[in-house]
């Protein structure tokens, strides 16, 4: 799924270029060790080929309807499973358009996707809190590195916790616990680098983009300079 989504298209078409593609749970510019380099990154076409190879290797073949399916034999009985799921999201223009682009990208490689949109209040109460979704397209507002604990520690999987990926990894738990009590910045940065590596290995979520904060200032105000809000 991560390989098949064209994140550059989302930033261009949904955010009109006002944002950056992300592949990490840590927002850009939050922690010093991050280097947002695009050098040697594979092209989208290469990613699509890799995604198709992975699906093929795992036994997924396109059926007569053009969508992926897999036949499994259990106790001499054959059952065919389709690769389909729904994406639940909020009824906000940015989210709906993003969901539509993701659906298009995933259906291009044979995954059948249904989009379910909800008013934000209904989404929070009826979908997110009871964790009733196949996949959830939603944003996280991370103001400080300590917020990462709330989003990724296994103790936060159930409501009112914010671990909406329902992610569990004992190593990540320990890293986040240690980082939250580490005063030395260099040591803490190393911990978050380890955290990021573990998340990338497990892929509990697909990270899409971080939108720019567009701040308009009157031309009468002189000497105003800010790069990070």
C-alpha positions as a printed NumPy array, in Angstrom:
array([[  0.   ,   0.   ,   0.   ],
       [  2.794,   2.391,   0.919],
       [  4.617,   1.702,  -2.354],
       [  1.478,   2.065,  -4.48 ],
       [  0.346,   5.477,  -3.201],
       [  1.655,   8.417,  -5.21 ],
       [  2.266,  10.848,  -2.355],
       [  3.729,  13.538,  -4.623],
       [  0.409,  13.649,  -6.488],
       [ -1.477,  14.118,  -3.211],
       [  0.726,  17.058,  -2.179],
       [  0.332,  18.59 ,  -5.658],
       [ -3.409,  18.013,  -6.186],
       [ -4.788,  18.228,  -2.644],
       [ -2.424,  20.732,  -1.002],
       [ -1.586,  22.604,  -4.233],
       [  2.083,  22.071,  -3.384],
       [  1.815,  23.581,   0.114],
       [  3.216,  20.615,   2.031],
       [  5.844,  17.887,   2.016],
       [  5.71 ,  14.124,   1.492],
       [  6.56 ,  12.165,   4.654],
       [  7.577,   8.551,   5.307],
       [  7.998,   8.807,   9.057],
       [  5.931,   9.217,  12.24 ],
       [  8.114,  12.178,  13.249],
       [  7.071,  15.485,  11.642],
       [  9.64 ,  17.327,   9.504],
       [ 11.942,  19.704,  11.424],
       [ 10.869,  18.417,  14.838],
       [ 14.068,  16.592,  15.707],
       [ 17.569,  17.604,  14.639],
       [ 18.748,  14.291,  13.181],
       [ 16.179,  14.275,  10.39 ],
       [ 17.434,  14.9  ,   6.887],
       [ 14.702,  15.205,   4.289],
       [ 16.721,  14.061,   1.288],
       [ 15.198,  12.736,  -1.897],
       [ 18.507,  11.587,  -3.346],
       [ 18.588,   8.008,  -4.614],
       [ 14.899,   7.573,  -3.876],
       [ 13.25 ,   5.115,  -6.284],
       [ 10.797,   6.512,  -8.808],
       [  7.05 ,   5.946,  -8.454],
       [  7.176,   3.523, -11.395],
       [  9.867,   1.481,  -9.585],
       [  7.746,   1.463,  -6.414],
       [  4.699,   0.221,  -8.358],
       [  6.763,  -2.595,  -9.876],
       [  8.027,  -3.562,  -6.402],
       [  4.459,  -3.528,  -4.996],
       [  3.222,  -5.752,  -7.825],
       [  6.133,  -8.168,  -7.323],
       [  5.394,  -8.411,  -3.571],
       [  1.714,  -9.16 ,  -4.205],
       [  2.553, -11.686,  -6.899],
       [  5.078, -13.418,  -4.627],
       [  2.405, -13.668,  -1.915],
       [  0.015, -15.429,  -4.301],
       [ -2.311, -12.575,  -5.266],
       [ -3.561, -12.79 ,  -8.875],
       [ -6.021, -10.603, -10.744],
       [ -9.452, -12.182, -11.214],
       [-11.914, -11.657, -14.058],
       [-13.091,  -8.375, -12.47 ],
       [ -9.526,  -6.988, -12.488],
       [ -9.136,  -7.133,  -8.703],
       [ -6.661,  -9.255,  -6.764],
       [ -7.668, -12.562,  -5.251],
       [ -5.925, -15.541,  -3.671],
       [ -7.007, -19.171,  -3.488],
       [ -6.102, -21.071,  -0.318],
       [ -6.627, -24.792,   0.315],
       [ -7.533, -25.824,   3.875],
       [ -8.618, -29.345,   4.788],
       [ -8.872, -30.128,   1.058],
       [-11.289, -27.214,   0.638],
       [-10.464, -24.324,  -1.646],
       [-11.476, -20.823,  -0.607],
       [-10.901, -17.652,  -2.589],
       [-10.226, -14.379,  -0.799],
       [-10.456, -10.949,  -2.432],
       [ -8.032,  -8.176,  -1.546],
       [-10.519,  -5.507,  -0.519],
       [-11.019,  -3.126,   2.388],
       [-12.619,   0.187,   3.3  ],
       [-11.029,   3.5  ,   4.223],
       [-12.931,   5.533,   6.833],
       [-12.283,   9.272,   6.869],
       [-13.766,  12.654,   7.778],
       [-16.052,  14.621,   5.497],
       [-13.503,  17.393,   4.93 ],
       [-12.455,  18.353,   1.358],
       [ -8.741,  17.631,   1.943],
       [ -9.403,  14.172,   3.415],
       [-12.049,  13.164,   0.852],
       [ -9.844,  14.147,  -2.091],
       [ -6.847,  12.348,  -0.555],
       [ -8.957,   9.193,  -0.038],
       [-10.104,   9.3  ,  -3.676],
       [ -6.508,   9.555,  -4.949],
       [ -5.448,   6.66 ,  -2.686],
       [ -8.384,   4.546,  -3.914],
       [ -7.382,   5.261,  -7.516],
       [ -3.723,   4.309,  -6.896],
       [ -4.613,   1.093,  -5.05 ],
       [ -7.217,   0.016,  -7.598],
       [ -4.597,   0.502, -10.342],
       [ -2.676,  -2.425,  -8.828],
       [ -5.811,  -4.487,  -8.144],
       [ -6.864,  -3.665,  -4.573],
       [-10.598,  -3.036,  -4.181],
       [-11.192,  -0.014,  -1.965],
       [-14.406,   1.509,  -0.594],
       [-14.374,   5.017,   0.896],
       [-16.6  ,   5.693,   3.921],
       [-16.965,   9.362,   4.893],
       [-18.323,  10.631,   8.199],
       [-18.908,  14.02 ,   9.78 ],
       [-15.976,  14.629,  12.139],
       [-18.087,  14.229,  15.316],
       [-19.544,  10.933,  14.07 ],
       [-16.105,   9.747,  12.97 ],
       [-14.638,  10.416,  16.421],
       [-17.504,   8.901,  18.423],
       [-18.702,   6.044,  16.204],
       [-15.579,   4.977,  14.332],
       [-12.321,   6.069,  16.002],
       [-13.22 ,   5.638,  19.686],
       [-14.545,   2.047,  19.303],
       [-11.818,   1.355,  16.653],
       [-14.373,   0.295,  14.026],
       [-12.478,   0.574,  10.733],
       [-10.513,  -1.491,   8.234],
       [ -8.242,   1.479,   7.555],
       [ -8.476,   5.036,   8.831],
       [ -7.357,   8.164,   6.965],
       [ -6.846,  10.863,   9.558],
       [ -4.383,  13.48 ,  10.748],
       [ -2.247,  13.697,  13.851],
       [ -1.302,  17.025,  15.39 ],
       [  2.077,  16.587,  17.045],
       [  3.238,  19.681,  18.907],
       [  6.141,  18.155,  20.796],
       [  8.229,  14.993,  20.582],
       [  6.643,  13.707,  23.814],
       [  3.326,  13.464,  21.889],
       [  4.789,  10.44 ,  20.059],
       [  4.237,   8.347,  23.209],
       [  0.462,   8.95 ,  23.021],
       [  0.294,   7.898,  19.354],
       [  2.544,   4.813,  19.388],
       [  2.846,   3.289,  22.886],
       [  0.838,   0.05 ,  23.219],
       [ -0.828,   1.304,  26.433],
       [ -2.627,   3.896,  24.279],
       [ -4.335,   1.404,  21.908],
       [ -7.79 ,   1.665,  23.439],
       [ -9.945,   4.746,  23.801],
       [ -9.176,   7.383,  25.075],
       [ -5.632,   6.569,  23.896],
       [ -4.492,   7.981,  20.56 ],
       [ -2.753,   4.855,  19.206],
       [ -5.302,   4.524,  16.379],
       [ -3.027,   2.147,  14.452],
       [ -3.471,  -0.19 ,  17.465],
       [  0.267,  -0.777,  17.227],
       [  2.052,  -3.05 ,  19.683],
       [  5.819,  -3.422,  19.858],
       [  7.545,  -3.99 ,  23.215],
       [ 10.832,  -2.57 ,  21.868],
       [  9.104,   0.643,  20.754],
       [  7.354,   0.912,  24.135],
       [ 10.735,   0.768,  25.919],
       [ 12.324,   3.293,  23.517],
       [  9.461,   5.777,  24.021],
       [  9.519,   5.293,  27.802],
       [ 13.288,   5.877,  27.932],
       [ 13.115,   8.881,  25.577],
       [ 10.445,  10.549,  27.718],
       [ 12.746,  10.614,  30.762],
       [ 16.055,  11.29 ,  28.965],
       [ 17.277,  14.832,  29.585],
       [ 20.372,  14.723,  27.349],
       [ 19.282,  15.854,  23.888],
       [ 21.846,  13.829,  21.891],
       [ 20.864,  10.604,  23.699],
       [ 17.162,  11.363,  23.227],
       [ 17.652,  11.974,  19.497],
       [ 19.312,   8.546,  19.207],
       [ 16.279,   6.995,  20.903],
       [ 13.903,   8.616,  18.42 ],
       [ 16.081,   7.446,  15.53 ],
       [ 15.691,   3.876,  16.864],
       [ 11.937,   4.458,  17.222],
       [ 11.689,   5.606,  13.601],
       [ 13.659,   2.555,  12.384],
       [ 11.297,   0.174,  14.219],
       [  8.183,   1.87 ,  12.792],
       [  9.617,   1.66 ,   9.268],
       [ 10.255,  -2.07 ,   9.751],
       [  6.731,  -2.833,  11.006],
       [  4.762,  -0.366,   8.831],
       [  1.754,  -0.064,  11.182],
       [  0.629,   2.992,   9.211],
       [  1.247,   4.737,   5.892],
       [  2.552,   8.283,   6.337],
       [  1.395,  10.64 ,   3.588],
       [  2.153,  14.321,   4.014],
       [  2.727,  17.216,   6.369],
       [  0.862,  20.346,   5.209],
       [  2.461,  23.778,   5.38 ],
       [  1.044,  26.266,   7.847],
       [  0.152,  29.237,   5.645],
       [  0.562,  32.427,   7.649],
       [ -0.392,  35.724,   6.028],
       [  1.092,  38.943,   7.395],
       [  0.187,  42.512,   6.448],
       [  2.81 ,  44.115,   4.196],
       [  2.855,  47.028,   6.678],
       [  4.555,  44.786,   9.264],
       [  8.308,  44.977,   8.745],
       [ 11.098,  42.639,   9.901],
       [  8.798,  39.681,  10.553],
       [ 10.69 ,  36.399,  10.132],
       [  9.652,  32.938,  11.312],
       [ 10.498,  29.509,   9.918],
       [  8.952,  27.097,  12.418],
       [  5.546,  27.311,  14.129]])
